[in-house]
Amino acid sequence: MLSSTNDFRDGDILVTKQGLIFYTFGYTHPPDRVIAYLKYIPKALSDLFDLLYHTTEWKNGNQVLVRPTTLYSPKNFHHILNTFKNHFPEFLYNSPFHGKMLVAIPLTSIQYIRTPHQSLTTLNQRESLDPLQRIALELIQLLATSSQVSPNHFGIHGSLALGIHSAFSDIDLSIYGGLRFRQVHQSIATLVQQGHLKYLHEDDTDTLRLNKGVFKRKKFVVNAIRSKKELTETYGHYRYQAIRPLHFTATIRDDSESIFKPALYRITNYQPLNAVSHLPSTIQPDTVISMIGRYRNIASKGRKIETAGYLEKIIELDSNNIHYRVVVGSATIGVEEYLWPLN
């Protein structure tokens, strides 16, 4: 068990006493809870949720697990909130700083935790490996050698981390630290050019992010996790107030934190695209933050982006300083939210 909620980082896996499996979201959490989203549901509990499920099933010990076909839609999020309200109210938290209901798992409800780093350490200590586990370790060694990033800064995520994978599962890798991730990301490009890896393009963001590939006929994906030195915010430092939806273009002035989740893009040259998006200069956003993972690392400094999202006022409670951001992935029903590069 991690010693406090300050130790939880995006992507840590939480398994509750009911067998529900959550993934930690972000890096700031209340003192006794972990903000997270639901990923796997015991099949025995699946009828409680008004969700569509993949036909594939997973097995965790004696439990059969299912997974929703869509994880991030506002409609699904509100269905999950409704089920938790009726059956698992302890998983709901009315955040005084966000001004809305969040899914936040009490530490007392967690049966065990799997972090990417711990999962890789455990895998390295196994005396026998199945084919997917062996290929995963070979891939990590290849990327570590090519990028000159120590394997100690890698982690394993997803079904492989939980030991619920099959021969058809993906290899889901994590890199701790922004600079290290960029080194690994560049090494993938080099290894593709050399013929050791192939890029995989499954949707329109893959051609921009270039973090998916194929190694020895196995699909892999690589994402970034903040290192401990990159954790700069604490829960309760800011208060957020939702204002209204916006649709606009802007230019990215800083993309250094776009590789994490949430993905943060600092912007300039705000230009509204509809009447309600016209804003006085005093409340124009200086940041776009995407809660949706697919918009990580899709646009770099200097690029123009089109964004639809929700304007928020941010109050720094220590100083009362105020600035404004736009959230992509606010889970507001009826509001289309996205981020896309234009040039």
Short mmCIF file of C-alpha atoms in Angstrom, two decimals:
data_model
loop_
_atom_site.label_atom_id
_atom_site.label_comp_id
_atom_site.label_asym_id
_atom_site.label_seq_id
_atom_site.Cartn_x
_atom_site.Cartn_y
_atom_site.Cartn_z
CA MET A 1 0.00 0.00 0.00
CA LEU A 2 1.30 3.47 -0.89
CA SER A 3 1.81 5.50 2.27
CA SER A 4 -0.39 8.51 1.41
CA THR A 5 -2.48 9.91 -1.42
CA ASN A 6 0.47 12.17 -2.30
CA ASP A 7 2.26 9.03 -3.52
CA PHE A 8 -0.38 8.10 -6.11
CA ARG A 9 0.35 8.98 -9.71
CA ASP A 10 -1.62 8.84 -12.91
CA GLY A 11 -2.09 5.27 -14.10
CA ASP A 12 -1.63 3.48 -10.77
CA ILE A 13 -4.14 0.62 -10.66
CA LEU A 14 -6.52 0.31 -7.71
CA VAL A 15 -8.43 -2.90 -7.01
CA THR A 16 -11.28 -2.43 -4.54
CA LYS A 17 -12.61 -4.95 -2.07
CA GLN A 18 -15.58 -5.52 -4.43
CA GLY A 19 -13.19 -6.40 -7.27
CA LEU A 20 -13.81 -3.18 -9.23
CA ILE A 21 -10.64 -2.01 -10.93
CA PHE A 22 -9.90 1.71 -11.21
CA TYR A 23 -7.03 3.63 -12.76
CA THR A 24 -5.71 6.65 -10.85
CA PHE A 25 -6.37 9.92 -12.67
CA GLY A 26 -3.83 12.70 -12.40
CA TYR A 27 -1.58 13.57 -9.49
CA THR A 28 -3.58 15.54 -6.91
CA HIS A 29 -5.93 13.77 -4.51
CA PRO A 30 -7.80 14.47 -1.27
CA PRO A 31 -6.01 13.32 1.91
CA ASP A 32 -7.93 10.04 2.27
CA ARG A 33 -9.06 9.32 -1.30
CA VAL A 34 -7.70 8.74 -4.81
CA ILE A 35 -9.38 10.34 -7.82
CA ALA A 36 -9.78 7.58 -10.40
CA TYR A 37 -11.85 6.22 -13.28
CA LEU A 38 -13.43 2.80 -13.63
CA LYS A 39 -11.76 0.40 -16.07
CA TYR A 40 -12.80 -3.21 -15.27
CA ILE A 41 -15.99 -4.47 -13.64
CA PRO A 42 -16.65 -7.95 -12.20
CA LYS A 43 -19.13 -9.61 -14.52
CA ALA A 44 -21.31 -10.41 -11.52
CA LEU A 45 -21.77 -6.65 -10.98
CA SER A 46 -22.02 -5.60 -14.63
CA ASP A 47 -25.84 -5.45 -14.70
CA LEU A 48 -25.71 -2.65 -12.13
CA PHE A 49 -24.19 -0.35 -14.76
CA ASP A 50 -26.05 0.98 -17.80
CA LEU A 51 -23.04 0.40 -20.06
CA LEU A 52 -22.11 -1.50 -23.21
CA TYR A 53 -19.27 -4.00 -22.73
CA HIS A 54 -16.57 -5.56 -24.91
CA THR A 55 -17.23 -9.19 -25.78
CA THR A 56 -13.73 -10.03 -24.51
CA GLU A 57 -13.58 -11.08 -20.87
CA TRP A 58 -10.67 -11.09 -18.45
CA LYS A 59 -10.04 -13.22 -15.38
CA ASN A 60 -8.57 -11.90 -12.14
CA GLY A 61 -8.21 -14.82 -9.76
CA ASN A 62 -11.67 -16.33 -9.46
CA GLN A 63 -13.42 -13.26 -10.85
CA VAL A 64 -14.46 -12.76 -14.48
CA LEU A 65 -14.07 -9.12 -15.53
CA VAL A 66 -15.66 -7.07 -18.29
CA ARG A 67 -14.74 -3.65 -19.64
CA PRO A 68 -16.96 -0.87 -21.02
CA THR A 69 -16.57 -0.23 -24.75
CA THR A 70 -16.32 3.50 -24.04
CA LEU A 71 -14.53 4.84 -20.97
CA TYR A 72 -14.56 8.60 -21.35
CA SER A 73 -17.92 9.79 -22.74
CA PRO A 74 -19.99 12.21 -20.62
CA LYS A 75 -23.00 9.88 -20.94
CA ASN A 76 -21.07 6.88 -19.59
CA PHE A 77 -19.54 8.94 -16.80
CA HIS A 78 -22.97 10.00 -15.59
CA HIS A 79 -24.25 6.41 -15.81
CA ILE A 80 -21.34 5.36 -13.59
CA LEU A 81 -22.05 8.20 -11.15
CA ASN A 82 -25.66 7.08 -10.94
CA THR A 83 -24.69 3.46 -10.21
CA PHE A 84 -22.22 4.54 -7.55
CA LYS A 85 -24.87 6.78 -5.96
CA ASN A 86 -27.25 3.83 -5.69
CA HIS A 87 -24.85 0.98 -4.88
CA PHE A 88 -21.37 2.28 -3.97
CA PRO A 89 -21.84 5.80 -2.56
CA GLU A 90 -18.49 5.61 -0.80
CA PHE A 91 -16.81 6.05 -4.22
CA LEU A 92 -18.35 9.50 -4.73
CA TYR A 93 -16.78 12.69 -3.45
CA ASN A 94 -18.26 16.17 -3.69
CA SER A 95 -15.07 18.17 -4.11
CA PRO A 96 -15.23 21.66 -2.56
CA PHE A 97 -12.40 22.79 -4.84
CA HIS A 98 -13.79 21.46 -8.14
CA GLY A 99 -17.40 22.30 -7.37
CA LYS A 100 -18.68 18.96 -8.64
CA MET A 101 -18.97 15.27 -7.88
CA LEU A 102 -15.86 13.19 -8.52
CA VAL A 103 -15.10 9.48 -8.46
CA ALA A 104 -12.59 9.20 -5.62
CA ILE A 105 -11.81 5.87 -3.97
CA PRO A 106 -11.33 5.87 -0.19
CA LEU A 107 -8.05 4.32 0.89
CA THR A 108 -10.06 2.04 3.17
CA SER A 109 -11.86 0.56 0.12
CA ILE A 110 -8.66 -0.44 -1.71
CA GLN A 111 -7.72 -4.10 -1.55
CA TYR A 112 -4.41 -3.72 -3.38
CA ILE A 113 -2.50 -1.44 -5.76
CA ARG A 114 -0.40 -2.09 -8.85
CA THR A 115 1.91 0.72 -9.92
CA PRO A 116 3.68 0.45 -13.29
CA HIS A 117 7.09 0.46 -11.62
CA GLN A 118 6.16 -2.22 -9.10
CA SER A 119 4.60 -4.32 -11.85
CA LEU A 120 7.79 -4.27 -13.91
CA THR A 121 9.88 -5.13 -10.84
CA THR A 122 7.62 -8.11 -10.14
CA LEU A 123 7.83 -9.25 -13.76
CA ASN A 124 11.62 -9.08 -13.73
CA GLN A 125 11.65 -11.31 -10.65
CA ARG A 126 9.52 -14.06 -12.17
CA GLU A 127 11.27 -17.37 -12.74
CA SER A 128 9.14 -18.25 -15.76
CA LEU A 129 7.57 -15.98 -18.36
CA ASP A 130 4.83 -16.45 -20.88
CA PRO A 131 5.48 -15.24 -24.48
CA LEU A 132 3.89 -11.79 -23.99
CA GLN A 133 5.80 -11.15 -20.78
CA ARG A 134 9.06 -12.18 -22.43
CA ILE A 135 8.46 -9.92 -25.44
CA ALA A 136 7.57 -7.02 -23.13
CA LEU A 137 10.91 -7.31 -21.32
CA GLU A 138 12.75 -7.57 -24.64
CA LEU A 139 11.01 -4.43 -25.87
CA ILE A 140 11.92 -2.51 -22.72
CA GLN A 141 15.54 -3.54 -23.07
CA LEU A 142 15.56 -2.48 -26.74
CA LEU A 143 14.04 0.92 -25.95
CA ALA A 144 16.29 1.44 -22.93
CA THR A 145 19.43 0.68 -24.93
CA SER A 146 18.38 2.83 -27.88
CA SER A 147 17.29 5.81 -25.77
CA GLN A 148 19.95 5.48 -23.05
CA VAL A 149 17.15 5.65 -20.48
CA SER A 150 17.62 3.15 -17.66
CA PRO A 151 15.05 0.33 -17.46
CA ASN A 152 14.54 1.52 -13.87
CA HIS A 153 12.51 4.42 -15.29
CA PHE A 154 10.13 2.14 -17.21
CA GLY A 155 6.92 0.57 -15.99
CA ILE A 156 4.28 -1.87 -17.18
CA HIS A 157 0.64 -0.90 -17.23
CA GLY A 158 -2.72 -2.37 -18.24
CA SER A 159 -3.71 -6.03 -18.20
CA LEU A 160 -0.07 -7.13 -18.19
CA ALA A 161 0.47 -5.26 -14.90
CA LEU A 162 -2.48 -7.06 -13.33
CA GLY A 163 -1.58 -10.47 -14.71
CA ILE A 164 -4.96 -10.72 -16.46
CA HIS A 165 -3.51 -10.53 -19.97
CA SER A 166 -3.98 -13.01 -22.77
CA ALA A 167 -1.87 -13.85 -25.81
CA PHE A 168 -3.80 -11.12 -27.67
CA SER A 169 -3.19 -8.34 -25.13
CA ASP A 170 -1.17 -5.21 -25.81
CA ILE A 171 2.11 -4.25 -24.17
CA ASP A 172 1.33 -1.03 -22.30
CA LEU A 173 4.51 0.75 -21.17
CA SER A 174 5.03 3.79 -18.96
CA ILE A 175 8.06 6.07 -18.79
CA TYR A 176 8.67 8.10 -15.63
CA GLY A 177 9.78 11.66 -16.40
CA GLY A 178 9.07 14.01 -19.27
CA LEU A 179 12.61 14.23 -20.63
CA ARG A 180 13.04 10.45 -20.44
CA PHE A 181 9.76 9.93 -22.28
CA ARG A 182 10.87 12.26 -25.07
CA GLN A 183 14.15 10.35 -25.35
CA VAL A 184 12.25 7.05 -25.64
CA HIS A 185 9.77 8.61 -28.06
CA GLN A 186 12.63 9.71 -30.32
CA SER A 187 14.29 6.30 -30.04
CA ILE A 188 11.09 4.67 -31.32
CA ALA A 189 11.34 6.83 -34.46
CA THR A 190 14.95 5.70 -34.91
CA LEU A 191 14.07 2.04 -34.38
CA VAL A 192 11.24 2.32 -36.90
CA GLN A 193 13.67 3.75 -39.46
CA GLN A 194 16.05 0.86 -38.74
CA GLY A 195 13.28 -1.70 -39.20
CA HIS A 196 13.26 -2.99 -35.61
CA LEU A 197 9.76 -1.60 -34.93
CA LYS A 198 6.73 -0.54 -36.93
CA TYR A 199 4.37 2.31 -36.15
CA LEU A 200 0.74 1.42 -35.60
CA HIS A 201 -2.02 3.81 -36.73
CA GLU A 202 -5.39 2.78 -35.34
CA ASP A 203 -7.08 6.18 -35.21
CA ASP A 204 -6.52 9.77 -36.31
CA THR A 205 -4.48 10.74 -33.23
CA ASP A 206 -1.95 7.93 -33.68
CA THR A 207 -0.35 9.64 -36.69
CA LEU A 208 0.24 12.70 -34.50
CA ARG A 209 1.27 11.07 -31.22
CA LEU A 210 3.45 8.29 -32.71
CA ASN A 211 3.45 6.34 -29.45
CA LYS A 212 2.01 3.06 -30.74
CA GLY A 213 3.86 0.34 -32.57
CA VAL A 214 4.38 -3.34 -33.27
CA PHE A 215 7.29 -5.40 -31.95
CA LYS A 216 7.53 -9.10 -32.73
CA ARG A 217 3.89 -9.05 -33.88
CA LYS A 218 2.73 -7.60 -30.58
CA LYS A 219 1.11 -4.18 -30.31
CA PHE A 220 2.65 -1.77 -27.82
CA VAL A 221 1.91 1.72 -26.55
CA VAL A 222 4.18 4.07 -24.59
CA ASN A 223 2.99 6.92 -22.34
CA ALA A 224 4.55 9.35 -19.87
CA ILE A 225 4.12 9.56 -16.10
CA ARG A 226 5.41 12.51 -14.10
CA SER A 227 8.50 11.86 -12.02
CA LYS A 228 8.36 12.87 -8.36
CA LYS A 229 10.36 16.02 -9.19
CA GLU A 230 7.66 16.98 -11.68
CA LEU A 231 4.87 16.93 -9.09
CA THR A 232 4.31 20.63 -8.44
CA GLU A 233 0.64 20.92 -7.43
CA THR A 234 -1.13 19.77 -4.28
CA TYR A 235 -4.83 19.10 -3.78
CA GLY A 236 -6.65 22.15 -2.46
CA HIS A 237 -4.14 24.68 -3.84
CA TYR A 238 -6.65 25.92 -6.44
CA ARG A 239 -10.41 26.36 -6.67
CA TYR A 240 -12.04 25.80 -10.07
CA GLN A 241 -15.26 27.46 -11.25
CA ALA A 242 -16.94 26.36 -14.49
CA ILE A 243 -18.18 29.23 -16.67
CA ARG A 244 -19.33 28.17 -20.17
CA PRO A 245 -18.43 26.24 -23.32
CA LEU A 246 -16.03 27.83 -25.82
CA HIS A 247 -14.99 27.14 -29.41
CA PHE A 248 -11.82 28.88 -30.55
CA THR A 249 -8.38 28.71 -32.14
CA ALA A 250 -5.10 29.51 -30.43
CA THR A 251 -1.35 29.04 -30.83
CA ILE A 252 0.63 26.77 -28.51
CA ARG A 253 3.39 28.64 -26.71
CA ASP A 254 4.49 25.77 -24.42
CA ASP A 255 3.91 22.04 -24.98
CA SER A 256 6.30 20.71 -22.33
CA GLU A 257 3.50 19.20 -20.21
CA SER A 258 1.36 17.94 -23.08
CA ILE A 259 2.76 14.40 -22.80
CA PHE A 260 1.16 13.73 -19.41
CA LYS A 261 -2.43 13.10 -18.39
CA PRO A 262 -4.05 15.52 -17.91
CA ALA A 263 -2.30 17.08 -20.92
CA LEU A 264 -1.49 20.75 -20.50
CA TYR A 265 -0.96 23.18 -23.39
CA ARG A 266 -0.13 26.82 -22.66
CA ILE A 267 -1.60 29.04 -25.37
CA THR A 268 -1.59 32.50 -26.88
CA ASN A 269 -3.42 34.32 -29.70
CA TYR A 270 -6.93 33.31 -28.60
CA GLN A 271 -9.45 33.69 -31.47
CA PRO A 272 -13.17 32.92 -30.94
CA LEU A 273 -15.06 30.83 -33.50
CA ASN A 274 -18.61 31.66 -32.42
CA ALA A 275 -20.49 34.45 -30.69
CA VAL A 276 -20.49 32.97 -27.16
CA SER A 277 -16.70 32.53 -27.34
CA HIS A 278 -15.99 36.26 -27.62
CA LEU A 279 -14.30 37.16 -24.33
CA PRO A 280 -12.79 40.30 -22.86
CA SER A 281 -9.01 40.05 -22.63
CA THR A 282 -9.21 39.82 -18.83
CA ILE A 283 -10.83 36.36 -18.91
CA GLN A 284 -9.28 34.84 -22.00
CA PRO A 285 -7.74 31.42 -21.22
CA ASP A 286 -3.98 30.97 -21.09
CA THR A 287 -4.11 27.19 -20.90
CA VAL A 288 -5.91 24.25 -22.47
CA ILE A 289 -5.98 21.10 -20.34
CA SER A 290 -7.21 17.80 -21.76
CA MET A 291 -8.62 15.20 -19.41
CA ILE A 292 -8.97 12.91 -22.44
CA GLY A 293 -5.83 10.83 -22.94
CA ARG A 294 -6.01 10.69 -26.73
CA TYR A 295 -5.17 14.41 -26.94
CA ARG A 296 -1.81 14.03 -25.24
CA ASN A 297 1.18 15.16 -27.30
CA ILE A 298 -0.77 15.83 -30.50
CA ALA A 299 0.49 19.37 -31.14
CA SER A 300 3.80 21.10 -30.48
CA LYS A 301 4.97 24.63 -29.71
CA GLY A 302 4.10 27.12 -32.45
CA ARG A 303 1.22 25.11 -33.90
CA LYS A 304 -2.27 26.50 -34.21
CA ILE A 305 -5.01 24.43 -32.62
CA GLU A 306 -8.78 24.38 -32.75
CA THR A 307 -10.40 23.63 -29.42
CA ALA A 308 -13.90 23.08 -28.08
CA GLY A 309 -14.08 22.85 -24.31
CA TYR A 310 -15.33 24.42 -21.09
CA LEU A 311 -13.95 27.69 -19.72
CA GLU A 312 -12.94 27.56 -16.05
CA LYS A 313 -11.84 30.24 -13.63
CA ILE A 314 -8.89 29.17 -11.46
CA ILE A 315 -8.31 30.84 -8.11
CA GLU A 316 -4.98 30.25 -6.36
CA LEU A 317 -6.10 30.10 -2.75
CA ASP A 318 -2.78 31.14 -1.19
CA SER A 319 -2.49 34.36 -3.18
CA ASN A 320 -5.96 34.91 -4.70
CA ASN A 321 -4.31 35.11 -8.12
CA ILE A 322 -6.77 34.31 -10.90
CA HIS A 323 -6.37 32.92 -14.39
CA TYR A 324 -8.51 31.00 -16.85
CA ARG A 325 -8.22 27.69 -18.62
CA VAL A 326 -10.28 25.59 -21.00
CA VAL A 327 -10.99 21.98 -20.08
CA VAL A 328 -11.34 19.36 -22.81
CA GLY A 329 -13.17 16.45 -21.23
CA SER A 330 -15.29 18.20 -18.62
CA ALA A 331 -17.91 15.38 -18.83
CA THR A 332 -20.62 17.96 -19.54
CA ILE A 333 -23.47 16.22 -21.38
CA GLY A 334 -24.37 17.85 -24.69
CA VAL A 335 -21.04 19.69 -25.07
CA GLU A 336 -18.66 18.45 -27.77
CA GLU A 337 -15.07 18.80 -26.59
CA TYR A 338 -11.88 18.24 -28.56
CA LEU A 339 -8.44 19.62 -29.40
CA TRP A 340 -6.91 19.44 -32.87
CA PRO A 341 -3.87 20.93 -34.68
CA LEU A 342 -4.59 23.04 -37.76
CA ASN A 343 -1.14 23.53 -39.33
#
